[in-house]
């Protein structure tokens, strides 16, 4: 339905804000010389947040594709595709709920 497509678009918008903030943070840290080789914390920081970032980008593609399918009403009888995409997205955002305290709070 178009309603579901709109909700997917809202999730895509939130992801875009995250991507913008993360790119800004990456640029700032790189400018300070805090790359992967700086120390063990930044090695783990870049690996963990980098893998998450790549999964967010893939999730954004999935969300956009699902939104288009909903607007074109092509999900009828194929709810498994929508559910799989949404479950992937929730796996990505749940992983951030676990990563955030490890990277930003426990530092």
Backbone as JSON, one array per atom type, in Angstrom:
{
  "sequence": "XXXXXXXXXXXXXXXXXXXXXXXXXXXXXXXXXXXXXXXXXXXXXXXXXXXXXXXXXXXXXXXXXXXXXXXXXXXXXXXXXXXXXXXXXXXXXXXXXXXXXXXXXXX",
  "N": [[0.84, -1.18, 0.0], [0.27, 2.34, -0.34], [0.59, 3.66, 2.06], [2.33, 2.0, 3.53], [4.54, 2.27, 1.87], [5.12, 4.97, 2.33], [5.87, 4.88, 5.02], [8.16, 3.32, 4.8], [9.68, 5.1, 3.35], [10.01, 7.07, 5.29], [11.65, 5.7, 7.09], [13.85, 5.42, 5.44], [14.58, 8.08, 5.19], [15.38, 8.65, 7.84], [17.58, 6.96, 7.94], [19.19, 8.24, 6.08], [19.85, 10.57, 7.45], [21.41, 9.46, 9.49], [23.54, 8.42, 7.91], [24.62, 10.8, 6.87], [25.48, 12.06, 9.27], [27.32, 10.15, 10.18], [29.22, 10.11, 8.1], [30.22, 12.68, 8.38], [31.34, 12.48, 10.93], [33.29, 10.49, 10.43], [34.92, 11.91, 8.65], [35.82, 13.97, 10.32], [37.26, 12.52, 12.32], [39.23, 11.29, 10.74], [40.52, 13.56, 9.85], [41.73, 14.37, 12.19], [43.66, 12.52, 12.38], [43.04, 10.07, 13.46], [43.01, 7.25, 12.6], [42.62, 3.77, 11.58], [45.0, 2.63, 12.43], [45.78, 4.03, 14.64], [45.28, 3.34, 17.42], [44.29, 0.45, 19.43], [41.6, 0.82, 20.14], [40.58, 2.56, 18.11], [41.04, 0.98, 15.9], [39.17, -1.09, 16.31], [36.9, 0.55, 16.42], [36.73, 1.66, 13.76], [36.43, -0.7, 12.26], [34.08, -1.94, 13.35], [32.09, 0.13, 13.2], [32.33, 0.72, 10.53], [31.58, -1.68, 9.17], [28.94, -1.75, 10.04], [28.02, 0.62, 8.87], [28.22, -0.01, 6.12], [26.27, -2.01, 6.01], [24.04, -0.48, 6.62], [23.9, 1.11, 4.31], [23.29, -0.87, 2.38], [20.85, -1.64, 3.48], [19.4, 0.7, 3.05], [19.13, 0.68, 0.28], [17.51, -1.57, 0.05], [15.22, -0.71, 1.5], [14.39, 1.41, -0.17], [13.8, 0.01, -2.54], [11.74, -1.65, -1.6], [9.84, 0.32, -0.93], [9.21, 1.36, -3.45], [8.07, -0.94, -4.57], [5.83, -1.14, -2.92], [4.44, 1.24, -3.54], [3.83, 0.71, -6.16], [2.19, -1.31, -5.76], [2.99, -4.04, -5.73], [3.42, -5.94, -3.86], [1.4, -7.6, -3.12], [0.3, -10.71, -2.08], [2.87, -11.44, -1.79], [4.08, -11.12, 0.69], [6.24, -12.06, 2.09], [8.58, -11.06, 0.96], [8.51, -8.35, 1.66], [8.48, -8.62, 4.47], [10.97, -9.87, 4.87], [12.77, -7.87, 4.02], [12.19, -5.85, 5.87], [12.83, -7.15, 8.25], [15.59, -7.45, 7.87], [16.34, -4.74, 7.96], [15.67, -4.15, 10.62], [17.45, -5.83, 11.93], [19.82, -4.51, 11.34], [19.4, -2.01, 12.62], [19.07, -2.86, 15.25], [21.59, -3.93, 15.74], [23.01, -1.56, 15.9], [22.04, -0.54, 18.27], [23.33, -2.18, 20.05], [26.02, -1.7, 19.37], [26.39, 1.06, 19.79], [26.58, 1.69, 22.67], [28.97, 0.3, 23.19], [30.88, 1.62, 21.65], [30.59, 4.41, 22.07], [29.73, 4.95, 24.71], [31.06, 3.29, 26.6], [33.65, 4.02, 26.16]],
  "CA": [[0.0, 0.0, 0.0], [1.02, 3.6, -0.34], [0.9, 3.97, 3.45], [3.56, 1.26, 3.84], [5.61, 2.94, 1.12], [5.45, 6.2, 3.04], [6.62, 4.52, 6.23], [9.49, 2.91, 4.35], [10.37, 6.34, 2.99], [10.4, 7.71, 6.55], [12.82, 4.97, 7.58], [14.94, 5.78, 4.53], [14.98, 9.44, 5.57], [16.13, 8.53, 9.08], [18.86, 6.36, 7.58], [19.97, 9.27, 5.41], [20.4, 11.43, 8.5], [22.5, 8.68, 10.1], [24.66, 8.38, 6.96], [25.23, 12.13, 6.86], [26.2, 12.26, 10.53], [28.46, 9.23, 10.26], [30.24, 10.58, 7.18], [30.81, 13.85, 9.01], [32.18, 11.97, 12.02], [34.45, 9.84, 9.82], [35.78, 12.97, 8.11], [36.42, 14.64, 11.47], [38.26, 11.64, 12.93], [40.34, 11.15, 9.8], [41.25, 14.84, 9.87], [42.52, 14.4, 13.43], [44.67, 11.46, 12.32], [42.6, 8.93, 14.26], [42.67, 6.16, 11.69], [42.62, 2.41, 12.11], [46.28, 2.27, 13.03], [46.08, 4.92, 15.77], [45.38, 2.45, 18.59], [43.36, -0.68, 19.31], [40.21, 1.31, 20.17], [40.18, 3.07, 16.8], [40.98, -0.16, 14.99], [37.84, -1.69, 16.49], [35.9, 1.55, 16.06], [36.57, 1.74, 12.31], [35.92, -1.98, 11.75], [32.69, -2.15, 13.77], [31.17, 1.13, 12.63], [32.41, 0.61, 9.06], [30.71, -2.77, 8.74], [27.56, -1.32, 10.26], [27.74, 1.63, 7.85], [27.97, -0.72, 4.85], [24.97, -2.68, 6.12], [23.02, 0.57, 6.52], [23.77, 1.46, 2.89], [22.52, -1.95, 1.75], [19.47, -1.53, 3.99], [18.74, 1.82, 2.38], [18.73, 0.19, -1.05], [16.37, -2.47, 0.26], [14.06, 0.1, 1.85], [13.93, 2.13, -1.36], [13.2, -0.98, -3.43], [10.45, -2.05, -1.02], [8.92, 1.45, -1.05], [8.75, 1.39, -4.86], [7.14, -2.08, -4.73], [4.56, -0.81, -2.25], [3.74, 2.26, -4.32], [3.32, 0.06, -7.38], [1.3, -2.36, -5.26], [3.47, -5.33, -6.21], [3.7, -6.85, -2.76], [0.23, -8.43, -2.85], [0.58, -12.14, -2.18], [4.31, -11.64, -1.65], [4.42, -10.44, 1.94], [7.52, -12.56, 2.56], [9.62, -10.15, 0.49], [8.43, -7.17, 2.52], [8.91, -9.01, 5.81], [12.42, -10.12, 4.87], [13.45, -6.58, 3.96], [11.99, -5.14, 7.13], [13.62, -7.86, 9.25], [16.99, -7.07, 7.65], [16.53, -3.4, 8.47], [15.64, -4.18, 12.08], [18.71, -6.43, 12.36], [20.82, -3.45, 11.25], [19.22, -1.0, 13.67], [19.33, -3.5, 16.54], [23.04, -4.03, 15.92], [23.49, -0.26, 16.34], [21.68, -0.42, 19.69], [24.39, -2.87, 20.77], [27.31, -1.07, 19.08], [26.48, 2.42, 20.32], [27.2, 1.75, 23.99], [30.34, -0.19, 23.14], [31.77, 2.58, 20.99], [30.47, 5.78, 22.55], [29.46, 5.08, 26.14], [32.08, 2.62, 27.4], [34.97, 4.57, 25.85]],
  "C": [[0.88, 1.25, 0.0], [1.4, 4.02, 1.07], [2.22, 3.28, 3.86], [4.75, 1.88, 3.11], [6.06, 4.22, 1.79], [6.25, 5.93, 4.3], [8.04, 4.06, 5.89], [10.32, 4.12, 3.96], [10.82, 7.1, 4.24], [11.62, 7.03, 7.14], [14.04, 5.29, 6.74], [15.46, 7.18, 4.85], [15.81, 9.43, 6.85], [17.52, 7.94, 8.81], [19.76, 7.37, 6.9], [20.59, 10.25, 6.41], [21.57, 10.73, 9.17], [23.73, 8.68, 9.19], [25.37, 9.73, 6.92], [26.05, 12.4, 8.12], [27.45, 11.39, 10.61], [29.57, 9.65, 9.31], [30.96, 11.81, 7.74], [31.77, 13.43, 10.14], [33.44, 11.31, 11.47], [35.44, 10.89, 9.3], [36.53, 13.68, 9.25], [37.54, 13.79, 12.08], [39.47, 11.45, 12.03], [41.19, 12.41, 9.77], [42.12, 15.0, 11.1], [43.62, 13.34, 13.43], [44.32, 10.24, 13.13], [42.1, 7.8, 13.37], [42.73, 4.81, 12.38], [43.9, 2.06, 12.86], [46.63, 3.09, 14.26], [46.26, 4.13, 17.07], [44.32, 1.37, 18.46], [41.9, -0.23, 19.37], [39.77, 1.75, 18.78], [40.21, 1.98, 15.73], [39.6, -0.81, 15.08], [36.73, -0.73, 16.1], [35.65, 1.55, 14.55], [36.02, 0.44, 11.73], [34.43, -2.13, 12.08], [31.74, -1.15, 13.12], [31.2, 1.08, 11.11], [31.53, -0.5, 8.52], [29.24, -2.4, 8.93], [27.14, -0.33, 9.18], [27.42, 0.97, 6.5], [26.62, -1.44, 4.87], [23.82, -1.67, 6.07], [22.81, 0.96, 5.06], [22.99, 0.39, 2.13], [21.06, -1.89, 2.19], [18.71, -0.4, 3.34], [18.3, 1.43, 0.97], [17.5, -0.71, -0.94], [15.11, -1.69, 0.59], [13.5, 0.84, 0.65], [13.22, 1.18, -2.32], [11.83, -1.42, -2.92], [9.42, -0.93, -1.13], [8.35, 1.53, -2.47], [7.76, 0.25, -5.1], [5.79, -1.78, -4.08], [3.77, 0.22, -3.04], [3.15, 1.68, -5.59], [2.39, -1.1, -7.05], [1.7, -3.74, -5.75], [3.74, -6.31, -5.08], [2.54, -7.79, -2.47], [0.57, -9.9, -3.08], [2.06, -12.45, -2.01], [4.8, -10.92, -0.4], [5.76, -10.88, 2.49], [8.67, -11.65, 2.15], [9.66, -8.91, 1.38], [8.93, -7.5, 3.92], [10.41, -9.23, 5.88], [13.21, -8.81, 4.84], [13.36, -5.83, 5.26], [12.78, -5.83, 8.25], [15.11, -7.55, 9.09], [17.24, -5.69, 8.25], [16.55, -3.38, 10.0], [16.87, -4.88, 12.66], [19.81, -5.36, 12.36], [20.63, -2.43, 12.38], [19.41, -1.61, 15.06], [20.83, -3.64, 16.78], [23.61, -2.68, 16.37], [23.16, -0.04, 17.82], [22.74, -1.12, 20.55], [25.75, -2.19, 20.58], [27.46, 0.3, 19.75], [27.09, 2.48, 21.72], [28.65, 1.28, 24.0], [31.31, 0.87, 22.63], [31.76, 3.94, 21.67], [30.32, 5.91, 24.07], [30.59, 4.48, 26.97], [33.49, 3.13, 27.13], [35.35, 5.42, 27.01]]
}
